[in-house]
PDB file of C-alpha atoms and ligand atoms in Angstrom:
ATOM      1  CA  MET A   1     -19.326  37.665  -4.528  1.00 69.00           C
ATOM      2  CA  ALA A   2     -16.541  38.142  -1.925  1.00 78.00           C
ATOM      3  CA  SER A   3     -13.343  39.611  -3.498  1.00 92.00           C
ATOM      4  CA  LEU A   4     -10.147  37.667  -3.747  1.00 98.00           C
ATOM      5  CA  THR A   5      -8.391  40.642  -5.800  1.00 97.00           C
ATOM      6  CA  GLY A   6      -4.691  40.183  -6.224  1.00 95.00           C
ATOM      7  CA  GLN A   7      -4.898  36.538  -4.877  1.00 98.00           C
ATOM      8  CA  THR A   8      -3.603  33.369  -6.621  1.00 98.00           C
ATOM      9  CA  ALA A   9      -5.574  30.220  -6.474  1.00 99.00           C
ATOM     10  CA  LEU A  10      -4.664  26.755  -7.593  1.00 99.00           C
ATOM     11  CA  VAL A  11      -7.539  24.538  -8.503  1.00 99.00           C
ATOM     12  CA  THR A  12      -6.921  20.852  -9.083  1.00 99.00           C
ATOM     13  CA  GLY A  13      -9.204  18.826 -11.358  1.00 98.00           C
ATOM     14  CA  ALA A  14     -10.067  21.752 -12.684  1.00 98.00           C
ATOM     15  CA  SER A  15     -11.202  20.952 -16.178  1.00 98.00           C
ATOM     16  CA  SER A  16     -14.588  19.756 -15.808  1.00 98.00           C
ATOM     17  CA  GLY A  17     -17.616  19.457 -12.977  1.00 98.00           C
ATOM     18  CA  ILE A  18     -16.821  21.100  -9.766  1.00 98.00           C
ATOM     19  CA  GLY A  19     -13.505  22.151 -10.145  1.00 98.00           C
ATOM     20  CA  LYS A  20     -14.034  23.910 -13.306  1.00 98.00           C
ATOM     21  CA  ALA A  21     -17.179  25.947 -11.421  1.00 98.00           C
ATOM     22  CA  ILE A  22     -14.431  26.609  -8.912  1.00 98.00           C
ATOM     23  CA  ALA A  23     -11.843  27.921 -11.039  1.00 98.00           C
ATOM     24  CA  LEU A  24     -14.335  29.978 -13.056  1.00 98.00           C
ATOM     25  CA  ALA A  25     -15.640  31.618 -10.124  1.00 98.00           C
ATOM     26  CA  MET A  26     -12.250  32.471  -8.340  1.00 98.00           C
ATOM     27  CA  ALA A  27     -11.194  34.283 -11.256  1.00 98.00           C
ATOM     28  CA  ALA A  28     -14.268  36.319 -11.348  1.00 98.00           C
ATOM     29  CA  ALA A  29     -13.502  37.181  -7.857  1.00 98.00           C
ATOM     30  CA  GLY A  30     -10.541  38.602  -8.941  1.00 98.00           C
ATOM     31  CA  ALA A  31      -8.121  35.799  -8.275  1.00 98.00           C
ATOM     32  CA  ASN A  32      -4.957  34.789 -10.266  1.00 98.00           C
ATOM     33  CA  VAL A  33      -5.873  31.109 -11.132  1.00 98.00           C
ATOM     34  CA  GLY A  34      -3.853  28.003 -11.979  1.00 99.00           C
ATOM     35  CA  ILE A  35      -6.087  25.314 -13.629  1.00 99.00           C
ATOM     36  CA  ASN A  36      -4.665  22.260 -12.744  1.00 99.00           C
ATOM     37  CA  TYR A  37      -6.214  19.158 -14.961  1.00 98.00           C
ATOM     38  CA  ILE A  38      -4.883  16.097 -16.398  1.00 98.00           C
ATOM     39  CA  ALA A  39      -7.106  15.663 -19.421  1.00 97.00           C
ATOM     40  CA  GLY A  40      -9.051  18.224 -21.674  1.00 96.00           C
ATOM     41  CA  ASP A  41      -6.683  20.397 -22.942  1.00 98.00           C
ATOM     42  CA  ASP A  42      -9.049  22.112 -25.382  1.00 98.00           C
ATOM     43  CA  VAL A  43     -11.557  22.885 -22.339  1.00 98.00           C
ATOM     44  CA  VAL A  44      -8.688  24.867 -20.494  1.00 98.00           C
ATOM     45  CA  GLU A  45      -7.474  26.507 -23.302  1.00 98.00           C
ATOM     46  CA  GLN A  46     -11.174  27.958 -23.544  1.00 98.00           C
ATOM     47  CA  MET A  47     -11.244  28.468 -19.856  1.00 98.00           C
ATOM     48  CA  VAL A  48      -8.016  30.383 -19.707  1.00 98.00           C
ATOM     49  CA  HIS A  49      -9.210  32.461 -22.929  1.00 98.00           C
ATOM     50  CA  ASP A  50     -12.603  33.175 -21.254  1.00 98.00           C
ATOM     51  CA  ILE A  51     -10.788  34.367 -17.973  1.00 98.00           C
ATOM     52  CA  GLU A  52      -8.349  36.499 -19.885  1.00 98.00           C
ATOM     53  CA  SER A  53     -10.895  38.253 -21.886  1.00 98.00           C
ATOM     54  CA  SER A  54     -12.760  39.076 -18.892  1.00 97.00           C
ATOM     55  CA  GLY A  55      -9.521  40.840 -17.948  1.00 97.00           C
ATOM     56  CA  GLY A  56      -8.484  38.018 -15.356  1.00 98.00           C
ATOM     57  CA  ARG A  57      -5.144  35.838 -15.555  1.00 98.00           C
ATOM     58  CA  ALA A  58      -5.103  32.186 -15.635  1.00 98.00           C
ATOM     59  CA  ILE A  59      -2.683  29.316 -16.781  1.00 98.00           C
ATOM     60  CA  PRO A  60      -2.847  25.882 -17.398  1.00 98.00           C
ATOM     61  CA  LEU A  61      -1.298  23.314 -15.244  1.00 98.00           C
ATOM     62  CA  LYS A  62      -1.349  19.723 -16.613  1.00 98.00           C
ATOM     63  CA  ALA A  63      -0.320  17.305 -13.743  1.00 98.00           C
ATOM     64  CA  ASP A  64      -1.042  14.231 -12.423  1.00 98.00           C
ATOM     65  CA  VAL A  65      -1.826  15.389  -8.362  1.00 98.00           C
ATOM     66  CA  SER A  66      -1.036  11.802  -7.479  1.00 98.00           C
ATOM     67  CA  ARG A  67       2.522  11.753  -8.223  1.00 98.00           C
ATOM     68  CA  GLU A  68       4.875  13.949  -6.274  1.00 98.00           C
ATOM     69  CA  ASP A  69       7.299  14.871  -9.180  1.00 98.00           C
ATOM     70  CA  GLU A  70       4.333  16.665 -11.098  1.00 98.00           C
ATOM     71  CA  VAL A  71       3.040  18.177  -8.141  1.00 99.00           C
ATOM     72  CA  LEU A  72       6.168  19.803  -7.293  1.00 98.00           C
ATOM     73  CA  ALA A  73       6.870  21.047 -10.897  1.00 98.00           C
ATOM     74  CA  MET A  74       3.242  22.478 -11.027  1.00 99.00           C
ATOM     75  CA  PHE A  75       4.033  24.636  -7.957  1.00 99.00           C
ATOM     76  CA  ARG A  76       7.149  25.841  -9.611  1.00 98.00           C
ATOM     77  CA  LYS A  77       5.165  26.593 -12.501  1.00 98.00           C
ATOM     78  CA  LEU A  78       2.346  28.362 -10.655  1.00 98.00           C
ATOM     79  CA  ILE A  79       4.777  30.311  -8.492  1.00 98.00           C
ATOM     80  CA  GLY A  80       7.067  31.431 -11.423  1.00 98.00           C
ATOM     81  CA  ALA A  81       4.157  32.942 -13.137  1.00 98.00           C
ATOM     82  CA  PHE A  82       2.085  34.536 -10.414  1.00 98.00           C
ATOM     83  CA  GLY A  83       4.798  34.806  -7.477  1.00 98.00           C
ATOM     84  CA  THR A  84       3.049  33.168  -4.614  1.00 98.00           C
ATOM     85  CA  VAL A  85      -0.006  30.878  -4.017  1.00 98.00           C
ATOM     86  CA  ASP A  86      -2.811  32.255  -1.510  1.00 98.00           C
ATOM     87  CA  ILE A  87      -5.553  29.775  -2.111  1.00 99.00           C
ATOM     88  CA  LEU A  88      -5.371  25.936  -2.940  1.00 99.00           C
ATOM     89  CA  ALA A  89      -8.711  24.478  -3.803  1.00 99.00           C
ATOM     90  CA  SER A  90      -7.787  20.794  -3.717  1.00 99.00           C
ATOM     91  CA  ASN A  91     -10.619  19.163  -5.925  1.00 98.00           C
ATOM     92  CA  ALA A  92      -9.113  16.390  -8.060  1.00 98.00           C
ATOM     93  CA  GLY A  93     -11.240  13.080  -7.222  1.00 98.00           C
ATOM     94  CA  ILE A  94     -12.379  10.016  -9.113  1.00 98.00           C
ATOM     95  CA  GLN A  95     -14.275   7.189  -8.389  1.00 98.00           C
ATOM     96  CA  LYS A  96     -13.745   3.352  -9.429  1.00 98.00           C
ATOM     97  CA  ASP A  97     -16.774   1.853  -7.986  1.00 98.00           C
ATOM     98  CA  SER A  98     -17.122  -2.048  -7.548  1.00 98.00           C
ATOM     99  CA  PRO A  99     -18.538  -4.523  -5.130  1.00 98.00           C
ATOM    100  CA  PHE A 100     -16.356  -4.634  -2.068  1.00 98.00           C
ATOM    101  CA  ALA A 101     -15.527  -8.656  -2.815  1.00 98.00           C
ATOM    102  CA  ASN A 102     -14.554  -7.775  -6.525  1.00 98.00           C
ATOM    103  CA  MET A 103     -12.571  -4.371  -5.789  1.00 98.00           C
ATOM    104  CA  THR A 104      -9.133  -4.999  -7.391  1.00 98.00           C
ATOM    105  CA  LEU A 105      -6.207  -3.459  -5.887  1.00 98.00           C
ATOM    106  CA  ALA A 106      -5.637  -1.531  -8.626  1.00 98.00           C
ATOM    107  CA  GLN A 107      -9.049   0.398  -8.298  1.00 98.00           C
ATOM    108  CA  TRP A 108      -8.338   0.883  -4.604  1.00 99.00           C
ATOM    109  CA  ASN A 109      -5.035   2.471  -5.144  1.00 98.00           C
ATOM    110  CA  ALA A 110      -6.185   4.499  -8.079  1.00 98.00           C
ATOM    111  CA  VAL A 111      -8.932   6.306  -5.772  1.00 98.00           C
ATOM    112  CA  LEU A 112      -7.142   6.827  -2.902  1.00 99.00           C
ATOM    113  CA  ASN A 113      -3.855   8.041  -4.565  1.00 99.00           C
ATOM    114  CA  VAL A 114      -5.724  10.702  -6.506  1.00 98.00           C
ATOM    115  CA  ASN A 115      -8.353  11.658  -3.867  1.00 98.00           C
ATOM    116  CA  LEU A 116      -5.933  11.478  -0.505  1.00 98.00           C
ATOM    117  CA  THR A 117      -2.544  11.279  -1.425  1.00 99.00           C
ATOM    118  CA  GLY A 118      -3.237  14.003  -4.202  1.00 99.00           C
ATOM    119  CA  ALA A 119      -5.092  16.085  -1.483  1.00 99.00           C
ATOM    120  CA  PHE A 120      -1.709  15.464   0.526  1.00 99.00           C
ATOM    121  CA  LEU A 121       0.801  16.585  -1.883  1.00 99.00           C
ATOM    122  CA  CYS A 122      -0.726  19.584  -3.053  1.00 99.00           C
ATOM    123  CA  ALA A 123      -1.660  20.655   0.687  1.00 99.00           C
ATOM    124  CA  ARG A 124       1.867  20.042   1.557  1.00 99.00           C
ATOM    125  CA  GLU A 125       3.395  22.007  -1.341  1.00 99.00           C
ATOM    126  CA  ALA A 126       0.950  24.864  -0.509  1.00 99.00           C
ATOM    127  CA  VAL A 127       1.547  25.195   3.204  1.00 99.00           C
ATOM    128  CA  LYS A 128       5.329  25.234   2.658  1.00 98.00           C
ATOM    129  CA  GLU A 129       4.560  28.729   0.431  1.00 98.00           C
ATOM    130  CA  PHE A 130       1.729  29.871   3.200  1.00 98.00           C
ATOM    131  CA  LEU A 131       4.669  29.721   5.662  1.00 98.00           C
ATOM    132  CA  ARG A 132       7.637  31.014   3.531  1.00 98.00           C
ATOM    133  CA  ARG A 133       5.335  33.994   2.634  1.00 98.00           C
ATOM    134  CA  GLY A 134       3.313  34.662   5.658  1.00 98.00           C
ATOM    135  CA  VAL A 135       0.530  37.031   6.113  1.00 98.00           C
ATOM    136  CA  VAL A 136       0.368  40.088   3.273  1.00 98.00           C
ATOM    137  CA  LYS A 137      -2.411  41.884   5.000  1.00 95.00           C
ATOM    138  CA  GLU A 138      -2.958  44.322   1.996  1.00 95.00           C
ATOM    139  CA  ARG A 139      -4.505  40.693   0.181  1.00 96.00           C
ATOM    140  CA  SER A 140      -6.132  38.731   3.171  1.00 98.00           C
ATOM    141  CA  LEU A 141      -5.881  38.087   6.983  1.00 98.00           C
ATOM    142  CA  ALA A 142      -4.702  34.830   6.288  1.00 98.00           C
ATOM    143  CA  ALA A 143      -1.384  33.452   5.472  1.00 98.00           C
ATOM    144  CA  GLY A 144      -3.430  31.048   3.203  1.00 98.00           C
ATOM    145  CA  LYS A 145      -6.319  29.052   2.414  1.00 98.00           C
ATOM    146  CA  ILE A 146      -7.107  25.549   1.659  1.00 99.00           C
ATOM    147  CA  ILE A 147     -10.517  24.187   0.690  1.00 99.00           C
ATOM    148  CA  PHE A 148     -11.003  20.514   0.260  1.00 99.00           C
ATOM    149  CA  THR A 149     -13.538  19.072  -2.047  1.00 99.00           C
ATOM    150  CA  SER A 150     -14.598  16.419  -0.004  1.00 98.00           C
ATOM    151  CA  SER A 151     -18.315  14.801   0.167  1.00 98.00           C
ATOM    152  CA  VAL A 152     -21.526  13.589   2.148  1.00 98.00           C
ATOM    153  CA  HIS A 153     -19.665  10.443   1.870  1.00 98.00           C
ATOM    154  CA  GLU A 154     -16.687  11.338   4.603  1.00 98.00           C
ATOM    155  CA  VAL A 155     -19.985  10.756   6.725  1.00 98.00           C
ATOM    156  CA  ILE A 156     -22.321   8.493   4.780  1.00 98.00           C
ATOM    157  CA  PRO A 157     -21.428   5.054   4.080  1.00 98.00           C
ATOM    158  CA  TRP A 158     -21.523   3.777   0.557  1.00 98.00           C
ATOM    159  CA  ALA A 159     -21.906   0.326  -0.601  1.00 98.00           C
ATOM    160  CA  GLY A 160     -20.165  -0.362  -3.686  1.00 98.00           C
ATOM    161  CA  HIS A 161     -17.835   2.463  -3.202  1.00 98.00           C
ATOM    162  CA  ALA A 162     -15.504   1.528  -0.178  1.00 98.00           C
ATOM    163  CA  ASN A 163     -12.295   2.960  -2.008  1.00 98.00           C
ATOM    164  CA  TYR A 164     -14.037   6.264  -2.463  1.00 98.00           C
ATOM    165  CA  ALA A 165     -16.012   6.713   0.679  1.00 98.00           C
ATOM    166  CA  THR A 166     -12.589   5.643   2.575  1.00 99.00           C
ATOM    167  CA  SER A 167     -10.747   8.270   0.782  1.00 99.00           C
ATOM    168  CA  LYS A 168     -13.425  11.098   1.926  1.00 99.00           C
ATOM    169  CA  GLY A 169     -13.081   9.853   5.501  1.00 98.00           C
ATOM    170  CA  GLY A 170      -9.358  10.158   5.210  1.00 99.00           C
ATOM    171  CA  LEU A 171      -9.699  13.295   3.828  1.00 99.00           C
ATOM    172  CA  ALA A 172     -11.817  14.653   6.824  1.00 99.00           C
ATOM    173  CA  MET A 173      -9.074  13.609   9.037  1.00 98.00           C
ATOM    174  CA  LEU A 174      -6.269  15.286   6.874  1.00 99.00           C
ATOM    175  CA  MET A 175      -8.222  18.476   6.928  1.00 99.00           C
ATOM    176  CA  LYS A 176      -8.735  18.496  10.651  1.00 99.00           C
ATOM    177  CA  THR A 177      -5.413  17.530  11.577  1.00 99.00           C
ATOM    178  CA  ILE A 178      -3.444  20.156   9.487  1.00 99.00           C
ATOM    179  CA  ALA A 179      -6.327  22.844  10.377  1.00 99.00           C
ATOM    180  CA  GLN A 180      -5.174  22.074  14.303  1.00 98.00           C
ATOM    181  CA  GLU A 181      -1.555  22.235  13.238  1.00 98.00           C
ATOM    182  CA  LEU A 182      -1.349  25.167  11.266  1.00 98.00           C
ATOM    183  CA  ALA A 183      -4.059  27.835  12.821  1.00 98.00           C
ATOM    184  CA  SER A 184      -1.281  29.252  14.995  1.00 98.00           C
ATOM    185  CA  GLU A 185       0.393  30.268  11.869  1.00 98.00           C
ATOM    186  CA  LYS A 186      -2.678  31.644  10.128  1.00 98.00           C
ATOM    187  CA  ILE A 187      -3.401  29.298   7.714  1.00 99.00           C
ATOM    188  CA  ARG A 188      -7.392  28.212   7.385  1.00 98.00           C
ATOM    189  CA  ILE A 189      -8.162  24.582   5.961  1.00 99.00           C
ATOM    190  CA  ASN A 190     -11.382  23.709   5.307  1.00 99.00           C
ATOM    191  CA  SER A 191     -13.617  21.104   3.372  1.00 99.00           C
ATOM    192  CA  ILE A 192     -16.907  21.594   1.313  1.00 99.00           C
ATOM    193  CA  GLY A 193     -18.857  18.194   1.210  1.00 99.00           C
ATOM    194  CA  PRO A 194     -21.062  18.272  -1.661  1.00 98.00           C
ATOM    195  CA  GLY A 195     -24.244  15.996  -2.196  1.00 98.00           C
ATOM    196  CA  ALA A 196     -25.222  14.920  -5.603  1.00 98.00           C
ATOM    197  CA  ILE A 197     -23.967  17.914  -7.989  1.00 98.00           C
ATOM    198  CA  LYS A 198     -24.513  17.159 -11.638  1.00 97.00           C
ATOM    199  CA  THR A 199     -21.027  16.500 -13.257  1.00 97.00           C
ATOM    200  CA  PRO A 200     -19.666  13.863 -15.083  1.00 94.00           C
ATOM    201  CA  ILE A 201     -18.561  11.745 -12.198  1.00 94.00           C
ATOM    202  CA  ASN A 202     -21.982  10.515 -11.300  1.00 95.00           C
ATOM    203  CA  ARG A 203     -23.729  11.041 -15.050  1.00 96.00           C
ATOM    204  CA  LYS A 204     -25.221   7.851 -14.195  1.00 96.00           C
ATOM    205  CA  ALA A 205     -27.014   8.886 -11.606  1.00 96.00           C
ATOM    206  CA  TRP A 206     -28.887  11.328 -13.405  1.00 97.00           C
ATOM    207  CA  GLU A 207     -28.811  10.957 -16.979  1.00 96.00           C
ATOM    208  CA  THR A 208     -32.153   9.001 -17.401  1.00 97.00           C
ATOM    209  CA  PRO A 209     -35.403  10.863 -15.790  1.00 97.00           C
ATOM    210  CA  GLU A 210     -36.021   7.627 -13.794  1.00 97.00           C
ATOM    211  CA  ALA A 211     -32.380   7.737 -12.296  1.00 97.00           C
ATOM    212  CA  ALA A 212     -32.615  11.459 -11.645  1.00 97.00           C
ATOM    213  CA  ASP A 213     -35.984  11.072  -9.549  1.00 97.00           C
ATOM    214  CA  ALA A 214     -34.354   8.012  -7.647  1.00 96.00           C
ATOM    215  CA  LEU A 215     -31.681  10.551  -6.880  1.00 97.00           C
ATOM    216  CA  ARG A 216     -34.093  13.242  -5.953  1.00 97.00           C
ATOM    217  CA  ARG A 217     -35.510  10.814  -3.417  1.00 96.00           C
ATOM    218  CA  LEU A 218     -32.221  11.255  -1.313  1.00 96.00           C
ATOM    219  CA  ILE A 219     -32.259  14.975  -1.726  1.00 97.00           C
ATOM    220  CA  PRO A 220     -34.792  16.697   0.822  1.00 97.00           C
ATOM    221  CA  SER A 221     -34.473  20.154  -1.222  1.00 97.00           C
ATOM    222  CA  GLY A 222     -35.678  18.130  -4.163  1.00 96.00           C
ATOM    223  CA  ARG A 223     -33.217  19.293  -6.560  1.00 97.00           C
ATOM    224  CA  ILE A 224     -29.971  17.727  -7.948  1.00 98.00           C
ATOM    225  CA  GLY A 225     -27.118  20.456  -7.219  1.00 98.00           C
ATOM    226  CA  GLU A 226     -25.159  22.506  -9.610  1.00 98.00           C
ATOM    227  CA  PRO A 227     -21.625  23.188  -9.457  1.00 98.00           C
ATOM    228  CA  LYS A 228     -22.060  26.899  -8.966  1.00 98.00           C
ATOM    229  CA  ASP A 229     -23.865  25.937  -5.820  1.00 98.00           C
ATOM    230  CA  ILE A 230     -20.046  24.656  -4.623  1.00 98.00           C
ATOM    231  CA  ALA A 231     -18.219  27.558  -6.478  1.00 98.00           C
ATOM    232  CA  SER A 232     -19.819  30.089  -4.342  1.00 98.00           C
ATOM    233  CA  ALA A 233     -19.302  28.116  -1.021  1.00 98.00           C
ATOM    234  CA  ALA A 234     -15.595  27.781  -2.136  1.00 98.00           C
ATOM    235  CA  VAL A 235     -14.786  31.149  -2.766  1.00 98.00           C
ATOM    236  CA  TRP A 236     -16.634  32.641   0.335  1.00 98.00           C
ATOM    237  CA  LEU A 237     -14.478  30.053   2.285  1.00 98.00           C
ATOM    238  CA  ALA A 238     -11.408  31.613   0.356  1.00 98.00           C
ATOM    239  CA  SER A 239     -12.301  34.953   1.230  1.00 98.00           C
ATOM    240  CA  ASP A 240     -11.793  36.816   4.704  1.00 98.00           C
ATOM    241  CA  GLU A 241     -15.520  36.708   4.885  1.00 97.00           C
ATOM    242  CA  SER A 242     -15.021  33.198   6.348  1.00 98.00           C
ATOM    243  CA  ASP A 243     -11.971  34.292   8.622  1.00 98.00           C
ATOM    244  CA  TYR A 244     -13.304  32.609  11.919  1.00 98.00           C
ATOM    245  CA  ILE A 245     -14.204  29.280   9.956  1.00 98.00           C
ATOM    246  CA  ASN A 246     -11.389  26.584  10.164  1.00 98.00           C
ATOM    247  CA  GLY A 247     -11.088  23.005  10.503  1.00 98.00           C
ATOM    248  CA  THR A 248     -14.712  22.085   9.372  1.00 98.00           C
ATOM    249  CA  THR A 249     -16.770  20.810   6.545  1.00 99.00           C
ATOM    250  CA  ILE A 250     -19.540  22.699   5.152  1.00 98.00           C
ATOM    251  CA  PHE A 251     -21.993  20.401   3.343  1.00 98.00           C
ATOM    252  CA  VAL A 252     -23.514  21.665   0.196  1.00 98.00           C
ATOM    253  CA  ASP A 253     -25.827  18.830  -0.162  1.00 98.00           C
ATOM    254  CA  GLY A 254     -29.837  20.121  -0.353  1.00 98.00           C
ATOM    255  CA  GLY A 255     -30.124  18.169   2.859  1.00 98.00           C
ATOM    256  CA  MET A 256     -28.938  14.858   1.986  1.00 98.00           C
ATOM    257  CA  LEU A 257     -27.520  14.367   5.117  1.00 98.00           C
ATOM    258  CA  LEU A 258     -30.731  14.649   6.911  1.00 98.00           C
ATOM    259  CA  TYR A 259     -31.672  11.089   6.708  1.00 96.00           C
ATOM    260  CA  PRO A 260     -34.018  11.293   4.056  1.00 95.00           C
ATOM    261  CA  GLY A 261     -35.527   7.789   4.744  1.00 92.00           C
ATOM    262  CA  PHE A 262     -37.101   9.062   7.833  1.00 93.00           C
ATOM    263  CA  ARG A 263     -39.599  11.698   6.326  1.00 92.00           C
ATOM    264  CA  THR A 264     -41.812   8.557   5.863  1.00 91.00           C
ATOM    265  CA  GLY A 265     -39.993   5.833   7.753  1.00 88.00           C
ATOM    266  CA  GLY A 266     -39.115   5.283  11.626  1.00 89.00           C
TER     267      GLY A 266
HETATM  268  C1  BGC B   1     -20.053  11.426  -5.515  1.00 80.47           C
HETATM  269  C2  BGC B   1     -21.256  11.340  -6.223  1.00 80.47           C
HETATM  270  C3  BGC B   1     -22.676  11.316  -5.835  1.00 80.47           C
HETATM  271  C4  BGC B   1     -22.425  11.970  -4.633  1.00 80.47           C
HETATM  272  C5  BGC B   1     -23.542  11.597  -3.731  1.00 80.47           C
HETATM  273  C6  BGC B   1     -20.220  12.402  -4.560  1.00 80.47           C
HETATM  274  O1  BGC B   1     -19.289  12.312  -3.764  1.00 80.47           O
HETATM  275  O2  BGC B   1     -18.719  11.823  -6.440  1.00 80.47           O
HETATM  276  O3  BGC B   1     -20.891  10.232  -7.527  1.00 80.47           O
HETATM  277  O4  BGC B   1     -23.506  11.363  -6.515  1.00 80.47           O
HETATM  278  O5  BGC B   1     -21.425  12.000  -3.853  1.00 80.47           O
HETATM  279  O6  BGC B   1     -23.837  10.445  -3.371  1.00 80.47           O
END
């Protein structure tokens, strides 16, 4: 695996699912890790313990990424503990699904606030620190790296999930715009677009054999993804191995974007 030795990573939404796998993989690759979460103190305590017992360093950072004051305090704490931040894995995300006509403003706002405003707030604070510190060539060719967890739904429309799909479509443009703006400062910004990964967010889609079969029909590779499928891409995107990758989304989706309906239709 690519090395992140000596670098500090902040992973948001890291107490479960994809975020947890990214945090553990970055620690295994040698990074100090700030584990952001909102619920699951016991899980995060165990993660810190496991990382430290394998010789790594990690701190818990409880904060709601959609609240500016909490994000500012989180960055102060992270930078206080490790001196700086080199990598942001902006991963925190939620779903509040509803048929469009019944979608409440609260459901709309909750999803946009976490998935898009949260990404904005964390990215902005990370970029301030990247710009202040600049490149430290012993650690990385870049002054900083951001990896957003997006979704295949930054591209695929998704009935019953207008708030979620909109947040990911917006995230794609946030990612590309700030990548364009900050490339000359040696900051690299990319997204990962996961397909159906087995995590708590989509439990209903895989927990019964019937649901899992229906889901697999949308995946040409024929298997539901695992969090580690995303974590290895995140470590690579955070490392200098991907130094020439900037402003793009890497889809890790078993081919979900290949219009699987056309295997037999059309
Ligand atoms: C969603 C999951 C869904 C997957 C594929 C993800 O972004 O969070 O609920 O299973 O996209 O549709």
